[in-house]
């Protein structure tokens, strides 16, 4: 992509006045997801001593999670912003103020030959720290970023603070020579701290037309040439970019339409060449499968360095309540599960836990679909889950004991039925867990062990409900990879 290096471009700027008594903007799921990813990045970059970082993150994040479950999104966001700032350790109150700001961009998709002017509304989702509000104004700047994160256009946007909050309407004419692609939008304060707040995509044709053409072409292709699951996958991509649909909103936060159009084009190119567009493909992919009880959204990662001379283990990662199929891939240690897959040589899939919970047939559908695309080791299908994902995973240990070699439940498990067979299970508890008390997990495991089931318990006394995933996932994967169906294995 061409790199434009401009300090400030000519723009048309319209500033709307801010009336007193303004209201706050309610955070949505995307706002909380962005703050969560910022937490993961702050955790990795924190200059604090490890013990202090772990204590602070474990305690404060769990408290924010509890506010989320109480449906107080604004307070959950404020607590996350404060935690992120304290983990970074500098410009704390400015970082909290920046985290409180939301930027709504319209239109989010621009087309060749049309007006490149966008409207950006910056508003507060919670009140700013008093010391920042007293300044009366924030020296802010909006930047347009290319795929590599380089700044290609900027707009000064001083923000007036009234009643500890901000609302400002801007119009910004973007460069006329933008190339096709997805662009990030960041907001910075005092040229010292910044955060991503949105995205703009620039594509040749209108999405409505692209969607219609793709649907017509896919529906006209012979079904027998590739797996049914491959057709379902490409149809989910078309649904993802359909401007007339509100489906898969969380996934639209992760991927821009220009990128997804590229996936569809590559799928069609592979089909035309006579190959299954998904079979044997390496890399990271999102999609949807169908199960008896409904759709199963999922993320799949196949390492590029995977040994193709032998079947690969398959690890299924199940997220907790409030999360989705992107949780393990984008969060949980900044996508640590993918690094572990590269290191240990396994395929990892993370479906929506809600789709798998209570429906073992959906589990079967996911495993079978991946088995149709890749050479997986039937005796080394493994499951790790966090919180609600741990509850779901421990249930699968009994409901699918004949297909699953091992299960790890992190900060979550369901009771075990003494009369049912069970795959080897390791339950990990967090001693400072405010959401799922460790003693409850220990008691459940003790009853299962007394009944002769292959279930054991380990506890990390200084960890909280969420940070325990980051700190123990590597160990959990190593333990799982030692398990194999139909062998007498110790779970020590």
Short mmCIF file of N, CA, C and O in Angstrom, two decimals, residues 361-433:
data_model
loop_
_atom_site.label_atom_id
_atom_site.label_comp_id
_atom_site.label_asym_id
_atom_site.label_seq_id
_atom_site.Cartn_x
_atom_site.Cartn_y
_atom_site.Cartn_z
N UNK A 361 -23.95 -32.09 20.03
CA UNK A 361 -23.97 -32.28 18.57
C UNK A 361 -23.28 -31.11 17.87
O UNK A 361 -22.69 -31.30 16.79
N UNK A 362 -23.33 -29.92 18.45
CA UNK A 362 -22.62 -28.78 17.88
C UNK A 362 -21.12 -28.98 18.01
O UNK A 362 -20.35 -28.62 17.10
N UNK A 363 -20.68 -29.55 19.13
CA UNK A 363 -19.27 -29.91 19.28
C UNK A 363 -18.86 -30.87 18.17
O UNK A 363 -17.82 -30.70 17.52
N UNK A 364 -19.68 -31.90 17.94
CA UNK A 364 -19.38 -32.87 16.89
C UNK A 364 -19.27 -32.19 15.53
O UNK A 364 -18.38 -32.51 14.73
N UNK A 365 -20.20 -31.27 15.26
CA UNK A 365 -20.21 -30.60 13.96
C UNK A 365 -18.93 -29.82 13.73
O UNK A 365 -18.36 -29.86 12.63
N UNK A 366 -18.46 -29.12 14.76
CA UNK A 366 -17.23 -28.34 14.61
C UNK A 366 -16.03 -29.26 14.37
O UNK A 366 -15.23 -29.04 13.47
N UNK A 367 -15.91 -30.30 15.19
CA UNK A 367 -14.77 -31.22 15.05
C UNK A 367 -14.80 -31.91 13.68
O UNK A 367 -13.77 -32.03 13.01
N UNK A 368 -15.98 -32.34 13.26
CA UNK A 368 -16.09 -33.03 11.97
C UNK A 368 -15.76 -32.09 10.81
O UNK A 368 -15.12 -32.50 9.82
N UNK A 369 -16.20 -30.83 10.90
CA UNK A 369 -15.91 -29.87 9.83
C UNK A 369 -14.41 -29.64 9.71
O UNK A 369 -13.85 -29.65 8.60
N UNK A 370 -13.74 -29.47 10.83
CA UNK A 370 -12.30 -29.23 10.78
C UNK A 370 -11.59 -30.49 10.28
O UNK A 370 -10.60 -30.42 9.53
N UNK A 371 -12.12 -31.65 10.67
CA UNK A 371 -11.56 -32.90 10.17
C UNK A 371 -11.72 -33.07 8.67
O UNK A 371 -10.93 -33.79 8.03
N UNK A 372 -12.72 -32.42 8.07
CA UNK A 372 -12.89 -32.49 6.62
C UNK A 372 -11.92 -31.56 5.89
O UNK A 372 -11.65 -31.74 4.71
N UNK A 373 -11.40 -30.55 6.61
CA UNK A 373 -10.47 -29.59 6.01
C UNK A 373 -9.01 -29.92 6.29
O UNK A 373 -8.12 -29.57 5.52
N UNK A 374 -8.77 -30.57 7.45
CA UNK A 374 -7.39 -30.80 7.89
C UNK A 374 -7.25 -32.21 8.46
O UNK A 374 -8.23 -32.81 8.92
N UNK A 375 -6.02 -32.70 8.44
CA UNK A 375 -5.73 -34.03 8.97
C UNK A 375 -5.53 -33.93 10.48
O UNK A 375 -4.44 -33.61 10.95
N UNK A 376 -6.61 -34.14 11.24
CA UNK A 376 -6.51 -34.04 12.70
C UNK A 376 -6.41 -35.43 13.31
O UNK A 376 -6.91 -36.42 12.77
N UNK A 377 -5.75 -35.50 14.46
CA UNK A 377 -5.53 -36.75 15.18
C UNK A 377 -6.80 -37.06 15.98
O UNK A 377 -7.10 -36.38 16.96
N UNK A 378 -7.51 -38.10 15.58
CA UNK A 378 -8.80 -38.41 16.21
C UNK A 378 -8.67 -38.73 17.69
O UNK A 378 -9.62 -38.55 18.46
N UNK A 379 -7.51 -39.21 18.13
CA UNK A 379 -7.31 -39.55 19.53
C UNK A 379 -6.73 -38.40 20.34
O UNK A 379 -6.40 -38.58 21.52
N UNK A 380 -6.60 -37.22 19.70
CA UNK A 380 -6.01 -36.09 20.42
C UNK A 380 -6.86 -34.83 20.19
O UNK A 380 -6.37 -33.77 19.82
N UNK A 381 -8.16 -34.98 20.42
CA UNK A 381 -9.07 -33.85 20.44
C UNK A 381 -9.16 -33.38 21.89
O UNK A 381 -9.52 -34.16 22.78
N UNK A 382 -8.84 -32.13 22.14
CA UNK A 382 -8.64 -31.60 23.49
C UNK A 382 -9.47 -30.33 23.67
O UNK A 382 -9.73 -29.61 22.71
N UNK A 383 -9.89 -30.06 24.91
CA UNK A 383 -10.75 -28.91 25.16
C UNK A 383 -10.24 -28.14 26.37
O UNK A 383 -9.94 -28.73 27.42
N UNK A 384 -10.14 -26.82 26.22
CA UNK A 384 -9.84 -25.93 27.34
C UNK A 384 -10.92 -24.87 27.38
O UNK A 384 -11.35 -24.36 26.33
N UNK A 385 -11.39 -24.53 28.57
CA UNK A 385 -12.44 -23.53 28.69
C UNK A 385 -12.25 -22.67 29.91
O UNK A 385 -11.72 -23.13 30.93
N UNK A 386 -12.70 -21.42 29.82
CA UNK A 386 -12.61 -20.50 30.95
C UNK A 386 -14.01 -20.12 31.44
O UNK A 386 -14.88 -19.78 30.64
N UNK A 387 -14.24 -20.20 32.75
CA UNK A 387 -15.48 -19.78 33.37
C UNK A 387 -16.65 -20.56 32.77
O UNK A 387 -16.72 -21.78 32.92
N UNK A 388 -17.57 -19.90 32.06
CA UNK A 388 -18.64 -20.63 31.39
C UNK A 388 -18.07 -21.66 30.43
O UNK A 388 -18.63 -22.75 30.26
N UNK A 389 -16.95 -21.32 29.80
CA UNK A 389 -16.29 -22.28 28.92
C UNK A 389 -15.77 -23.49 29.68
O UNK A 389 -15.76 -24.61 29.16
N UNK A 390 -15.34 -23.29 30.94
CA UNK A 390 -14.91 -24.41 31.77
C UNK A 390 -16.08 -25.29 32.16
O UNK A 390 -15.96 -26.53 32.22
N UNK A 391 -17.22 -24.67 32.43
CA UNK A 391 -18.44 -25.44 32.72
C UNK A 391 -18.81 -26.30 31.51
O UNK A 391 -19.11 -27.49 31.64
N UNK A 392 -18.77 -25.68 30.33
CA UNK A 392 -19.11 -26.40 29.10
C UNK A 392 -18.10 -27.51 28.82
O UNK A 392 -18.47 -28.63 28.45
N UNK A 393 -16.83 -27.21 28.98
CA UNK A 393 -15.77 -28.19 28.71
C UNK A 393 -15.87 -29.40 29.63
O UNK A 393 -15.74 -30.55 29.19
N UNK A 394 -16.12 -29.16 30.92
CA UNK A 394 -16.20 -30.29 31.85
C UNK A 394 -17.44 -31.14 31.58
O UNK A 394 -17.42 -32.35 31.81
N UNK A 395 -18.49 -30.52 31.06
CA UNK A 395 -19.65 -31.31 30.65
C UNK A 395 -19.32 -32.20 29.46
O UNK A 395 -19.70 -33.37 29.41
N UNK A 396 -18.58 -31.65 28.50
CA UNK A 396 -18.18 -32.44 27.33
C UNK A 396 -17.28 -33.60 27.71
O UNK A 396 -17.26 -34.62 27.02
N UNK A 397 -16.52 -33.44 28.81
CA UNK A 397 -15.64 -34.52 29.24
C UNK A 397 -16.42 -35.80 29.49
O UNK A 397 -15.88 -36.91 29.32
N UNK A 398 -17.68 -35.66 29.88
CA UNK A 398 -18.50 -36.85 30.11
C UNK A 398 -19.42 -37.15 28.93
O UNK A 398 -19.60 -38.29 28.54
N UNK A 399 -19.98 -36.11 28.34
CA UNK A 399 -20.90 -36.32 27.22
C UNK A 399 -20.18 -36.81 25.96
O UNK A 399 -20.79 -37.47 25.12
N UNK A 400 -18.90 -36.49 25.84
CA UNK A 400 -18.11 -36.91 24.67
C UNK A 400 -16.79 -37.53 25.12
O UNK A 400 -15.74 -37.29 24.52
N UNK A 401 -16.84 -38.36 26.15
CA UNK A 401 -15.62 -38.97 26.68
C UNK A 401 -14.92 -39.85 25.65
O UNK A 401 -13.70 -40.06 25.71
N UNK A 402 -15.68 -40.36 24.67
CA UNK A 402 -15.11 -41.25 23.66
C UNK A 402 -14.41 -40.49 22.54
O UNK A 402 -13.69 -41.09 21.73
N UNK A 403 -14.61 -39.16 22.47
CA UNK A 403 -13.99 -38.36 21.40
C UNK A 403 -12.93 -37.41 21.95
O UNK A 403 -12.10 -36.92 21.18
N UNK A 404 -12.99 -37.12 23.25
CA UNK A 404 -12.11 -36.11 23.84
C UNK A 404 -11.04 -36.79 24.67
O UNK A 404 -11.32 -37.62 25.53
N UNK A 405 -9.78 -36.39 24.41
CA UNK A 405 -8.66 -37.00 25.13
C UNK A 405 -8.43 -36.35 26.48
O UNK A 405 -7.93 -36.99 27.42
N UNK A 406 -8.74 -35.07 26.63
CA UNK A 406 -8.51 -34.38 27.88
C UNK A 406 -9.18 -33.03 27.90
O UNK A 406 -9.42 -32.42 26.85
N UNK A 407 -9.47 -32.55 29.12
CA UNK A 407 -10.17 -31.28 29.31
C UNK A 407 -9.50 -30.50 30.43
O UNK A 407 -9.12 -31.08 31.45
N UNK A 408 -9.36 -29.20 30.23
CA UNK A 408 -8.96 -28.29 31.30
C UNK A 408 -10.04 -27.24 31.47
O UNK A 408 -10.42 -26.57 30.49
N UNK A 409 -10.55 -27.10 32.68
CA UNK A 409 -11.50 -26.05 33.02
C UNK A 409 -10.80 -25.02 33.88
O UNK A 409 -10.35 -25.35 34.98
N UNK A 410 -10.68 -23.79 33.40
CA UNK A 410 -10.02 -22.72 34.15
C UNK A 410 -11.09 -21.84 34.78
O UNK A 410 -11.91 -21.23 34.08
N UNK A 411 -11.13 -21.82 36.10
CA UNK A 411 -12.09 -21.01 36.85
C UNK A 411 -13.53 -21.35 36.48
O UNK A 411 -14.39 -20.47 36.42
N UNK A 412 -13.80 -22.62 36.25
CA UNK A 412 -15.16 -23.03 35.96
C UNK A 412 -15.28 -24.53 35.76
O UNK A 412 -14.44 -25.13 35.10
N UNK A 413 -16.32 -25.13 36.36
CA UNK A 413 -16.63 -26.53 36.11
C UNK A 413 -18.09 -26.77 36.46
O UNK A 413 -18.69 -26.00 37.20
N UNK A 414 -18.64 -27.83 35.92
CA UNK A 414 -19.97 -28.29 36.31
C UNK A 414 -19.79 -29.51 37.19
O UNK A 414 -18.72 -30.14 37.19
N UNK A 415 -20.80 -29.90 37.95
CA UNK A 415 -20.71 -31.14 38.73
C UNK A 415 -20.55 -32.34 37.80
O UNK A 415 -21.03 -32.33 36.66
N UNK A 416 -19.89 -33.37 38.28
CA UNK A 416 -19.68 -34.58 37.50
C UNK A 416 -20.65 -35.67 37.96
O UNK A 416 -20.96 -35.77 39.15
N UNK A 417 -21.13 -36.45 36.99
CA UNK A 417 -22.07 -37.53 37.28
C UNK A 417 -21.26 -38.80 37.54
O UNK A 417 -20.53 -39.27 36.66
N UNK A 418 -21.39 -39.35 38.72
CA UNK A 418 -20.53 -40.47 39.14
C UNK A 418 -20.75 -41.72 38.31
O UNK A 418 -19.85 -42.54 38.18
N UNK A 419 -21.93 -41.87 37.70
CA UNK A 419 -22.24 -43.08 36.94
C UNK A 419 -21.83 -42.99 35.47
O UNK A 419 -22.00 -43.95 34.72
N UNK A 420 -21.32 -41.81 35.04
CA UNK A 420 -20.91 -41.63 33.64
C UNK A 420 -19.40 -41.73 33.52
O UNK A 420 -18.66 -41.35 34.43
N UNK A 421 -18.95 -42.25 32.37
CA UNK A 421 -17.52 -42.25 32.10
C UNK A 421 -17.05 -40.82 31.87
O UNK A 421 -17.84 -39.92 31.56
N UNK A 422 -15.74 -40.63 31.99
CA UNK A 422 -15.21 -39.26 31.93
C UNK A 422 -13.80 -39.27 31.35
O UNK A 422 -12.97 -40.12 31.70
N UNK A 423 -13.53 -38.33 30.46
CA UNK A 423 -12.17 -38.11 29.99
C UNK A 423 -11.35 -37.48 31.11
O UNK A 423 -11.91 -36.89 32.04
N UNK A 424 -10.03 -37.57 31.09
CA UNK A 424 -9.20 -36.92 32.10
C UNK A 424 -9.47 -35.41 32.15
O UNK A 424 -9.54 -34.75 31.10
N UNK A 425 -9.62 -34.87 33.34
CA UNK A 425 -9.98 -33.46 33.53
C UNK A 425 -9.05 -32.83 34.56
O UNK A 425 -8.80 -33.41 35.61
N UNK A 426 -8.57 -31.64 34.25
CA UNK A 426 -7.85 -30.80 35.20
C UNK A 426 -8.64 -29.52 35.38
O UNK A 426 -8.95 -28.82 34.41
N UNK A 427 -9.00 -29.22 36.63
CA UNK A 427 -9.70 -27.97 36.95
C UNK A 427 -8.72 -27.05 37.66
O UNK A 427 -8.07 -27.45 38.62
N UNK A 428 -8.61 -25.82 37.16
CA UNK A 428 -7.70 -24.82 37.73
C UNK A 428 -8.53 -23.74 38.42
O UNK A 428 -9.42 -23.15 37.79
N UNK A 429 -8.23 -23.49 39.68
CA UNK A 429 -8.92 -22.46 40.44
C UNK A 429 -8.02 -21.27 40.72
O UNK A 429 -6.79 -21.39 40.70
N UNK A 430 -8.63 -20.12 40.98
CA UNK A 430 -7.89 -18.89 41.30
C UNK A 430 -8.26 -18.45 42.71
O UNK A 430 -9.45 -18.21 43.00
N UNK A 431 -7.28 -18.38 43.57
CA UNK A 431 -7.54 -18.10 44.99
C UNK A 431 -8.18 -16.76 45.26
O UNK A 431 -8.87 -16.60 46.27
N UNK A 432 -7.98 -15.78 44.37
CA UNK A 432 -8.56 -14.45 44.56
C UNK A 432 -9.76 -14.21 43.63
O UNK A 432 -10.12 -13.07 43.35
N UNK A 433 -10.35 -15.29 43.15
CA UNK A 433 -11.47 -15.21 42.22
C UNK A 433 -12.72 -14.68 42.94
O UNK A 433 -13.21 -15.31 43.88
#
